[in-house]
JSON list of C-alpha atoms in Angstrom, two decimals:
[
{"chain": "H", "resi": 1, "resn": "VAL", "atom": "CA", "xyz": [0.00, 0.00, 0.00]},
{"chain": "H", "resi": 2, "resn": "GLN", "atom": "CA", "xyz": [1.36, 3.41, -0.96]},
{"chain": "H", "resi": 3, "resn": "LEU", "atom": "CA", "xyz": [0.06, 6.87, -0.15]},
{"chain": "H", "resi": 4, "resn": "GLN", "atom": "CA", "xyz": [1.29, 9.85, -2.16]},
{"chain": "H", "resi": 5, "resn": "ALA", "atom": "CA", "xyz": [0.51, 13.30, -0.77]},
{"chain": "H", "resi": 6, "resn": "SER", "atom": "CA", "xyz": [0.52, 16.36, -3.00]},
{"chain": "H", "resi": 7, "resn": "GLY", "atom": "CA", "xyz": [-0.58, 19.98, -3.04]},
{"chain": "H", "resi": 8, "resn": "GLY", "atom": "CA", "xyz": [0.20, 22.43, -0.30]},
{"chain": "H", "resi": 9, "resn": "GLY", "atom": "CA", "xyz": [2.76, 25.20, -0.65]},
{"chain": "H", "resi": 10, "resn": "LEU", "atom": "CA", "xyz": [2.94, 28.79, 0.52]},
{"chain": "H", "resi": 11, "resn": "VAL", "atom": "CA", "xyz": [-0.30, 30.68, 1.12]},
{"chain": "H", "resi": 12, "resn": "GLN", "atom": "CA", "xyz": [-1.23, 33.92, 2.85]},
{"chain": "H", "resi": 13, "resn": "ALA", "atom": "CA", "xyz": [-3.28, 33.98, 6.02]},
{"chain": "H", "resi": 14, "resn": "GLY", "atom": "CA", "xyz": [-6.96, 33.85, 5.19]},
{"chain": "H", "resi": 15, "resn": "GLY", "atom": "CA", "xyz": [-6.28, 31.97, 1.99]},
{"chain": "H", "resi": 16, "resn": "SER", "atom": "CA", "xyz": [-7.09, 28.46, 0.89]},
{"chain": "H", "resi": 17, "resn": "VAL", "atom": "CA", "xyz": [-5.23, 25.40, -0.28]},
{"chain": "H", "resi": 18, "resn": "ARG", "atom": "CA", "xyz": [-6.07, 21.79, -1.02]},
{"chain": "H", "resi": 19, "resn": "VAL", "atom": "CA", "xyz": [-3.86, 18.81, -0.31]},
{"chain": "H", "resi": 20, "resn": "SER", "atom": "CA", "xyz": [-4.53, 15.41, -1.82]},
{"chain": "H", "resi": 21, "resn": "CYS", "atom": "CA", "xyz": [-3.56, 11.84, -1.08]},
{"chain": "H", "resi": 22, "resn": "ALA", "atom": "CA", "xyz": [-3.49, 9.27, -3.88]},
{"chain": "H", "resi": 23, "resn": "VAL", "atom": "CA", "xyz": [-3.67, 5.70, -2.62]},
{"chain": "H", "resi": 24, "resn": "SER", "atom": "CA", "xyz": [-2.50, 2.57, -4.40]},
{"chain": "H", "resi": 25, "resn": "GLY", "atom": "CA", "xyz": [-2.77, -1.02, -3.24]},
{"chain": "H", "resi": 26, "resn": "ARG", "atom": "CA", "xyz": [-5.89, -0.54, -1.16]},
{"chain": "H", "resi": 27, "resn": "SER", "atom": "CA", "xyz": [-9.37, 0.80, -1.87]},
{"chain": "H", "resi": 28, "resn": "ILE", "atom": "CA", "xyz": [-10.20, 3.93, 0.12]},
{"chain": "H", "resi": 29, "resn": "SER", "atom": "CA", "xyz": [-13.87, 2.96, 0.03]},
{"chain": "H", "resi": 30, "resn": "ARG", "atom": "CA", "xyz": [-12.96, 0.11, 2.41]},
{"chain": "H", "resi": 31, "resn": "SER", "atom": "CA", "xyz": [-10.58, 2.17, 4.53]},
{"chain": "H", "resi": 32, "resn": "ASN", "atom": "CA", "xyz": [-10.73, 4.82, 7.19]},
{"chain": "H", "resi": 33, "resn": "MET", "atom": "CA", "xyz": [-8.56, 7.70, 5.97]},
{"chain": "H", "resi": 34, "resn": "GLY", "atom": "CA", "xyz": [-6.99, 10.37, 8.13]},
{"chain": "H", "resi": 35, "resn": "TRP", "atom": "CA", "xyz": [-4.98, 13.57, 7.89]},
{"chain": "H", "resi": 36, "resn": "PHE", "atom": "CA", "xyz": [-2.46, 14.55, 10.52]},
{"chain": "H", "resi": 37, "resn": "ARG", "atom": "CA", "xyz": [-0.04, 17.45, 10.73]},
{"chain": "H", "resi": 38, "resn": "GLN", "atom": "CA", "xyz": [3.28, 18.14, 12.36]},
{"chain": "H", "resi": 39, "resn": "ALA", "atom": "CA", "xyz": [4.61, 21.62, 13.03]},
{"chain": "H", "resi": 40, "resn": "PRO", "atom": "CA", "xyz": [8.34, 22.19, 13.59]},
{"chain": "H", "resi": 41, "resn": "GLY", "atom": "CA", "xyz": [9.38, 20.96, 17.01]},
{"chain": "H", "resi": 42, "resn": "LYS", "atom": "CA", "xyz": [5.94, 19.59, 17.79]},
{"chain": "H", "resi": 43, "resn": "GLU", "atom": "CA", "xyz": [4.24, 16.22, 17.79]},
{"chain": "H", "resi": 44, "resn": "ARG", "atom": "CA", "xyz": [2.17, 14.94, 14.92]},
{"chain": "H", "resi": 45, "resn": "THR", "atom": "CA", "xyz": [-1.51, 15.57, 15.65]},
{"chain": "H", "resi": 46, "resn": "PHE", "atom": "CA", "xyz": [-4.87, 14.60, 14.25]},
{"chain": "H", "resi": 47, "resn": "VAL", "atom": "CA", "xyz": [-6.59, 16.94, 11.78]},
{"chain": "H", "resi": 48, "resn": "ALA", "atom": "CA", "xyz": [-9.46, 15.11, 10.10]},
{"chain": "H", "resi": 49, "resn": "LEU", "atom": "CA", "xyz": [-10.72, 11.69, 9.08]},
{"chain": "H", "resi": 50, "resn": "ILE", "atom": "CA", "xyz": [-13.23, 10.20, 6.70]},
{"chain": "H", "resi": 51, "resn": "ARG", "atom": "CA", "xyz": [-14.61, 6.78, 7.49]},
{"chain": "H", "resi": 52, "resn": "TRP", "atom": "CA", "xyz": [-15.23, 4.03, 4.96]},
{"chain": "H", "resi": 53, "resn": "SER", "atom": "CA", "xyz": [-18.93, 4.81, 5.51]},
{"chain": "H", "resi": 54, "resn": "GLY", "atom": "CA", "xyz": [-18.36, 8.46, 4.51]},
{"chain": "H", "resi": 55, "resn": "GLY", "atom": "CA", "xyz": [-18.72, 9.99, 7.96]},
{"chain": "H", "resi": 56, "resn": "THR", "atom": "CA", "xyz": [-16.20, 12.66, 8.92]},
{"chain": "H", "resi": 57, "resn": "SER", "atom": "CA", "xyz": [-14.59, 14.00, 12.08]},
{"chain": "H", "resi": 58, "resn": "TYR", "atom": "CA", "xyz": [-12.36, 17.01, 12.68]},
{"chain": "H", "resi": 59, "resn": "ALA", "atom": "CA", "xyz": [-10.03, 18.40, 15.29]},
{"chain": "H", "resi": 60, "resn": "ASP", "atom": "CA", "xyz": [-11.61, 21.34, 17.10]},
{"chain": "H", "resi": 61, "resn": "SER", "atom": "CA", "xyz": [-8.89, 23.66, 15.81]},
{"chain": "H", "resi": 62, "resn": "VAL", "atom": "CA", "xyz": [-9.91, 23.14, 12.17]},
{"chain": "H", "resi": 63, "resn": "LYS", "atom": "CA", "xyz": [-13.65, 22.53, 12.46]},
{"chain": "H", "resi": 64, "resn": "GLY", "atom": "CA", "xyz": [-15.59, 24.80, 10.14]},
{"chain": "H", "resi": 65, "resn": "ARG", "atom": "CA", "xyz": [-12.48, 25.69, 8.11]},
{"chain": "H", "resi": 66, "resn": "PHE", "atom": "CA", "xyz": [-11.24, 22.35, 6.76]},
{"chain": "H", "resi": 67, "resn": "THR", "atom": "CA", "xyz": [-13.18, 19.77, 4.76]},
{"chain": "H", "resi": 68, "resn": "ILE", "atom": "CA", "xyz": [-12.10, 16.21, 4.10]},
{"chain": "H", "resi": 69, "resn": "SER", "atom": "CA", "xyz": [-13.53, 14.38, 1.10]},
{"chain": "H", "resi": 70, "resn": "ARG", "atom": "CA", "xyz": [-12.77, 11.45, -1.13]},
{"chain": "H", "resi": 71, "resn": "ASP", "atom": "CA", "xyz": [-12.98, 10.48, -4.79]},
{"chain": "H", "resi": 72, "resn": "ASN", "atom": "CA", "xyz": [-13.51, 6.73, -4.87]},
{"chain": "H", "resi": 73, "resn": "ALA", "atom": "CA", "xyz": [-13.07, 6.56, -8.64]},
{"chain": "H", "resi": 74, "resn": "LYS", "atom": "CA", "xyz": [-9.57, 8.06, -8.35]},
{"chain": "H", "resi": 75, "resn": "ASN", "atom": "CA", "xyz": [-8.85, 6.40, -4.99]},
{"chain": "H", "resi": 76, "resn": "THR", "atom": "CA", "xyz": [-7.86, 9.81, -3.66]},
{"chain": "H", "resi": 77, "resn": "VAL", "atom": "CA", "xyz": [-8.62, 11.71, -0.48]},
{"chain": "H", "resi": 78, "resn": "HIS", "atom": "CA", "xyz": [-8.60, 15.52, -0.32]},
{"chain": "H", "resi": 79, "resn": "LEU", "atom": "CA", "xyz": [-8.30, 18.04, 2.47]},
{"chain": "H", "resi": 80, "resn": "GLN", "atom": "CA", "xyz": [-9.63, 21.47, 1.55]},
{"chain": "H", "resi": 81, "resn": "MET", "atom": "CA", "xyz": [-8.24, 24.09, 3.92]},
{"chain": "H", "resi": 82, "resn": "ASN", "atom": "CA", "xyz": [-9.90, 27.52, 4.06]},
{"chain": "H", "resi": 83, "resn": "SER", "atom": "CA", "xyz": [-9.41, 30.59, 6.25]},
{"chain": "H", "resi": 84, "resn": "LEU", "atom": "CA", "xyz": [-5.87, 29.47, 6.91]},
{"chain": "H", "resi": 85, "resn": "LYS", "atom": "CA", "xyz": [-3.94, 30.80, 9.88]},
{"chain": "H", "resi": 86, "resn": "PRO", "atom": "CA", "xyz": [-0.18, 30.93, 10.51]},
{"chain": "H", "resi": 87, "resn": "GLU", "atom": "CA", "xyz": [-0.64, 28.25, 13.16]},
{"chain": "H", "resi": 88, "resn": "ASP", "atom": "CA", "xyz": [-1.81, 25.86, 10.43]},
{"chain": "H", "resi": 89, "resn": "THR", "atom": "CA", "xyz": [1.75, 25.80, 9.12]},
{"chain": "H", "resi": 90, "resn": "ALA", "atom": "CA", "xyz": [2.93, 22.19, 9.21]},
{"chain": "H", "resi": 91, "resn": "VAL", "atom": "CA", "xyz": [3.77, 19.12, 7.21]},
{"chain": "H", "resi": 92, "resn": "TYR", "atom": "CA", "xyz": [0.49, 17.37, 6.44]},
{"chain": "H", "resi": 93, "resn": "TYR", "atom": "CA", "xyz": [0.42, 13.57, 6.37]},
{"chain": "H", "resi": 94, "resn": "CYS", "atom": "CA", "xyz": [-2.29, 11.26, 5.09]},
{"chain": "H", "resi": 95, "resn": "ALA", "atom": "CA", "xyz": [-2.87, 7.84, 6.56]},
{"chain": "H", "resi": 96, "resn": "ALA", "atom": "CA", "xyz": [-5.00, 4.78, 5.94]},
{"chain": "H", "resi": 97, "resn": "THR", "atom": "CA", "xyz": [-6.26, 1.94, 8.07]},
{"chain": "H", "resi": 98, "resn": "ALA", "atom": "CA", "xyz": [-8.57, -1.04, 8.11]},
{"chain": "H", "resi": 99, "resn": "LYS", "atom": "CA", "xyz": [-8.93, -0.81, 11.90]},
{"chain": "H", "resi": 100, "resn": "PRO", "atom": "CA", "xyz": [-12.44, -0.57, 13.34]},
{"chain": "H", "resi": 101, "resn": "ASN", "atom": "CA", "xyz": [-14.33, 2.68, 13.26]},
{"chain": "H", "resi": 102, "resn": "ILE", "atom": "CA", "xyz": [-13.59, 3.84, 16.80]},
{"chain": "H", "resi": 103, "resn": "LEU", "atom": "CA", "xyz": [-13.02, 7.60, 17.09]},
{"chain": "H", "resi": 104, "resn": "THR", "atom": "CA", "xyz": [-10.62, 7.40, 20.01]},
{"chain": "H", "resi": 105, "resn": "VAL", "atom": "CA", "xyz": [-8.45, 5.07, 17.92]},
{"chain": "H", "resi": 106, "resn": "LEU", "atom": "CA", "xyz": [-8.72, 6.89, 14.61]},
{"chain": "H", "resi": 107, "resn": "THR", "atom": "CA", "xyz": [-7.58, 10.20, 16.11]},
{"chain": "H", "resi": 108, "resn": "THR", "atom": "CA", "xyz": [-4.26, 8.69, 17.20]},
{"chain": "H", "resi": 109, "resn": "LEU", "atom": "CA", "xyz": [-1.12, 7.84, 15.27]},
{"chain": "H", "resi": 110, "resn": "GLY", "atom": "CA", "xyz": [-1.41, 4.20, 16.30]},
{"chain": "H", "resi": 111, "resn": "GLY", "atom": "CA", "xyz": [-4.81, 3.96, 14.65]},
{"chain": "H", "resi": 112, "resn": "TYR", "atom": "CA", "xyz": [-3.28, 3.84, 11.18]},
{"chain": "H", "resi": 113, "resn": "ASP", "atom": "CA", "xyz": [-1.38, 1.19, 9.28]},
{"chain": "H", "resi": 114, "resn": "TYR", "atom": "CA", "xyz": [-0.10, 3.14, 6.30]},
{"chain": "H", "resi": 115, "resn": "TRP", "atom": "CA", "xyz": [1.33, 6.64, 5.96]},
{"chain": "H", "resi": 116, "resn": "GLY", "atom": "CA", "xyz": [2.21, 9.01, 3.14]},
{"chain": "H", "resi": 117, "resn": "GLN", "atom": "CA", "xyz": [5.39, 11.03, 2.96]},
{"chain": "H", "resi": 118, "resn": "GLY", "atom": "CA", "xyz": [3.84, 14.38, 3.90]},
{"chain": "H", "resi": 119, "resn": "THR", "atom": "CA", "xyz": [3.41, 17.69, 2.12]},
{"chain": "H", "resi": 120, "resn": "GLN", "atom": "CA", "xyz": [4.38, 21.13, 3.44]},
{"chain": "H", "resi": 121, "resn": "VAL", "atom": "CA", "xyz": [1.81, 23.86, 4.00]},
{"chain": "H", "resi": 122, "resn": "THR", "atom": "CA", "xyz": [3.17, 27.24, 5.03]},
{"chain": "H", "resi": 123, "resn": "VAL", "atom": "CA", "xyz": [0.83, 30.08, 5.96]},
{"chain": "H", "resi": 124, "resn": "SER", "atom": "CA", "xyz": [2.35, 33.54, 6.02]},
{"chain": "H", "resi": 125, "resn": "SER", "atom": "CA", "xyz": [0.96, 36.32, 8.18]}
]
């Protein structure tokens, strides 16, 4: 299973950007997919997830600004990020798992079996 993250880049505060995660070797329609981020000198933390059923969950810090979605035909997951803030600056990682749909598991690093390489998002003030 391989996950390839893309998108991101440099954006001004208040702007928008979309990052994507193309998956090969496993169908995302039978996987729970997550996005995490890691700022310099900080731990990797949960951002958003989309369950195999289509349900979504978000970290409080991004709720109302970020939207996770998926394109089953392209086996790709997207994270649309709006109203960006400098504190959103981080490397964004996508992850996939076949683990059960338990929120307390899927919001942790250990809840995922496969990880992408990450893509940088930098928000300037």
